Coordinates of C-alpha atoms in Angstrom, one line a residue:
X17 CA 15.2 -5.9 -2.5
X18 CA 16.6 -2.5 -1.6
X19 CA 15.7 0.8 -3.2
X20 CA 17.0 4.3 -2.8
X21 CA 14.3 6.7 -4.1
X22 CA 15.1 10.3 -4.9
X23 CA 12.7 13.0 -5.9
X24 CA 14.3 14.7 -8.8
X25 CA 13.6 17.7 -11.0
X26 CA 15.5 15.8 -13.7
X27 CA 17.8 12.7 -14.0
X28 CA 19.6 10.9 -16.8
X29 CA 21.7 7.8 -17.4
X30 CA 24.6 8.0 -19.8
X31 CA 26.5 5.0 -21.1
X32 CA 29.6 5.3 -23.3
X33 CA 28.9 9.0 -23.8
X34 CA 25.3 8.3 -25.1
X35 CA 22.2 9.3 -23.1
X36 CA 20.2 6.1 -22.5
X37 CA 17.3 7.5 -20.5
X38 CA 16.3 10.9 -19.2
X39 CA 13.4 12.2 -17.1
X40 CA 12.1 15.5 -15.9
X41 CA 10.1 15.7 -12.6
X42 CA 9.8 12.3 -11.0
X43 CA 11.7 9.6 -9.1
X44 CA 15.2 8.2 -9.6
X45 CA 15.2 4.7 -8.2
X46 CA 18.4 2.9 -7.5
X47 CA 17.5 -0.8 -7.1
X48 CA 19.5 -3.5 -5.5
X49 CA 18.5 -7.2 -5.7
X50 CA 19.6 -10.1 -3.5
X51 CA 19.4 -13.8 -3.9
X52 CA 16.2 -14.2 -1.8
X53 CA 14.2 -11.6 -3.7
X54 CA 11.1 -12.6 -5.7
X55 CA 7.9 -11.3 -7.3
X56 CA 6.3 -10.7 -3.9
X57 CA 9.1 -8.2 -3.1
X58 CA 8.6 -6.5 -6.4
X59 CA 4.8 -6.2 -5.9
X60 CA 5.3 -4.7 -2.4
X61 CA 8.0 -2.3 -3.6
X62 CA 6.0 -1.2 -6.7
X63 CA 3.0 -0.5 -4.5
X64 CA 4.9 1.5 -2.0
X65 CA 6.8 3.6 -4.6
X66 CA 3.8 4.3 -6.8
X67 CA 1.8 5.5 -3.8
X68 CA 4.7 7.3 -2.0
X69 CA 3.5 10.9 -1.3
X70 CA 6.7 12.9 -1.6
X71 CA 5.5 15.6 -4.1
X72 CA 4.2 18.9 -2.8
X73 CA 0.5 19.8 -2.9
X74 CA -0.8 23.3 -3.4
X75 CA 0.1 24.2 0.2
X76 CA 3.7 23.0 -0.1
X77 CA 3.0 19.8 1.8
X78 CA 4.4 16.5 0.6
X79 CA 1.0 15.0 -0.1
X80 CA 1.1 13.8 -3.8
X81 CA 2.4 10.6 -5.4
X82 CA 4.2 10.2 -8.7
X83 CA 0.9 9.4 -10.3
X84 CA -0.8 12.6 -8.8
X85 CA 1.9 14.9 -10.4
X86 CA 2.2 12.9 -13.7
X87 CA 5.9 12.4 -13.0
X88 CA 8.3 9.9 -14.5
X89 CA 10.5 7.1 -13.1
X90 CA 14.1 6.2 -13.9
X91 CA 15.3 2.9 -12.5
X92 CA 19.0 2.1 -12.3
X93 CA 20.3 -1.3 -11.1
X94 CA 22.6 -0.9 -8.2
X95 CA 24.2 -4.0 -6.8
X96 CA 26.4 -1.9 -4.4
X97 CA 23.3 -1.4 -2.2
X98 CA 24.1 -4.9 -0.9
X99 CA 27.7 -4.0 0.1
X100 CA 29.0 -5.7 3.1
X101 CA 31.5 -3.5 4.9
X102 CA 31.9 -5.0 8.3
X103 CA 35.4 -6.4 7.7
X104 CA 38.1 -4.2 6.5
X105 CA 37.7 -1.2 4.1
X106 CA 37.0 -3.0 0.9
X107 CA 33.2 -3.8 0.5
X108 CA 32.1 -7.3 -0.4
X109 CA 29.2 -7.9 -2.8
X110 CA 28.3 -11.5 -1.8
X111 CA 24.8 -10.6 -0.8
X112 CA 23.9 -9.2 -4.2
X113 CA 22.1 -11.5 -6.6
X114 CA 23.9 -13.1 -9.6
X115 CA 22.9 -11.8 -13.0
X116 CA 20.7 -14.9 -13.8
X117 CA 18.5 -14.0 -10.8
X118 CA 18.8 -10.2 -10.8
X119 CA 18.2 -9.4 -14.5
X120 CA 14.8 -11.0 -14.8
X121 CA 13.7 -9.4 -11.4
X122 CA 15.0 -6.0 -12.5
X123 CA 13.1 -6.3 -15.8
X124 CA 9.9 -7.4 -13.9
X125 CA 10.2 -4.5 -11.5
X126 CA 10.5 -2.0 -14.3
X127 CA 7.5 -3.6 -16.2
X128 CA 5.3 -3.6 -13.1
X129 CA 6.2 0.0 -12.1
X130 CA 5.4 1.1 -15.6
X131 CA 2.0 -0.7 -15.4
X132 CA 1.3 0.9 -11.9
X133 CA 2.2 4.4 -13.0
X134 CA 0.8 4.2 -16.5
X135 CA 4.0 5.5 -18.0
X136 CA 7.1 4.1 -19.6
X137 CA 9.9 3.7 -17.1
X138 CA 13.4 4.9 -18.0
X139 CA 16.2 2.5 -17.3
X140 CA 19.9 2.1 -17.2
X141 CA 21.7 -0.9 -18.7
X142 CA 22.2 -3.8 -16.3
X143 CA 25.9 -4.4 -15.6
X144 CA 27.1 -1.4 -17.6
X145 CA 29.3 1.4 -16.3
X146 CA 26.7 4.2 -16.1
X147 CA 27.0 7.9 -15.3
X148 CA 23.9 8.9 -13.4
X149 CA 23.1 12.6 -13.3
X150 CA 20.4 14.0 -11.1
X151 CA 19.1 17.1 -9.5
X152 CA 17.7 15.9 -6.2
X153 CA 14.7 18.1 -5.5
X154 CA 14.3 19.0 -1.8
X155 CA 16.5 17.0 -1.2
X156 CA 14.2 14.1 -0.8
X157 CA 15.8 10.7 -0.5
X158 CA 14.0 7.6 0.9
X159 CA 15.5 4.1 1.5
X160 CA 13.3 1.0 1.4
X161 CA 14.1 -2.7 2.0
X162 CA 11.6 -5.4 1.3
X163 CA 13.1 -7.5 4.1
X164 CA 12.3 -4.7 6.6
X165 CA 8.6 -3.9 5.8
X166 CA 7.6 -2.7 9.3

């Protein structure tokens, strides 16, 4: 499972000119799922993200988590995080999980992140053409891969 986590002052997802989800201060999480991913990957990633100290404390030091600041999360499925680009210039997506694997894992991730943070998690729509708008605060962008935990 791969995640690109961005600290945002606001973010939204629009589908067919209708806003599906919007958040103010918080984290925009682009989530890619591969065939080998499972609930253990979700648990590890949720634990890391919910405790990630990327928000400023009173001294301007990144020392607070999403829960410390009462922020929100917006999770957008992003199969392109598993692009293979070694041959040619057109990426291949063979490493990304098929819908029957990725949709239940995406939903489980969102549910567990909501439980961990104590807040509803905003989402996109799996497989839809989405317009994602964000104001990256910092900028702060962190990439995580559950297959590369060390």
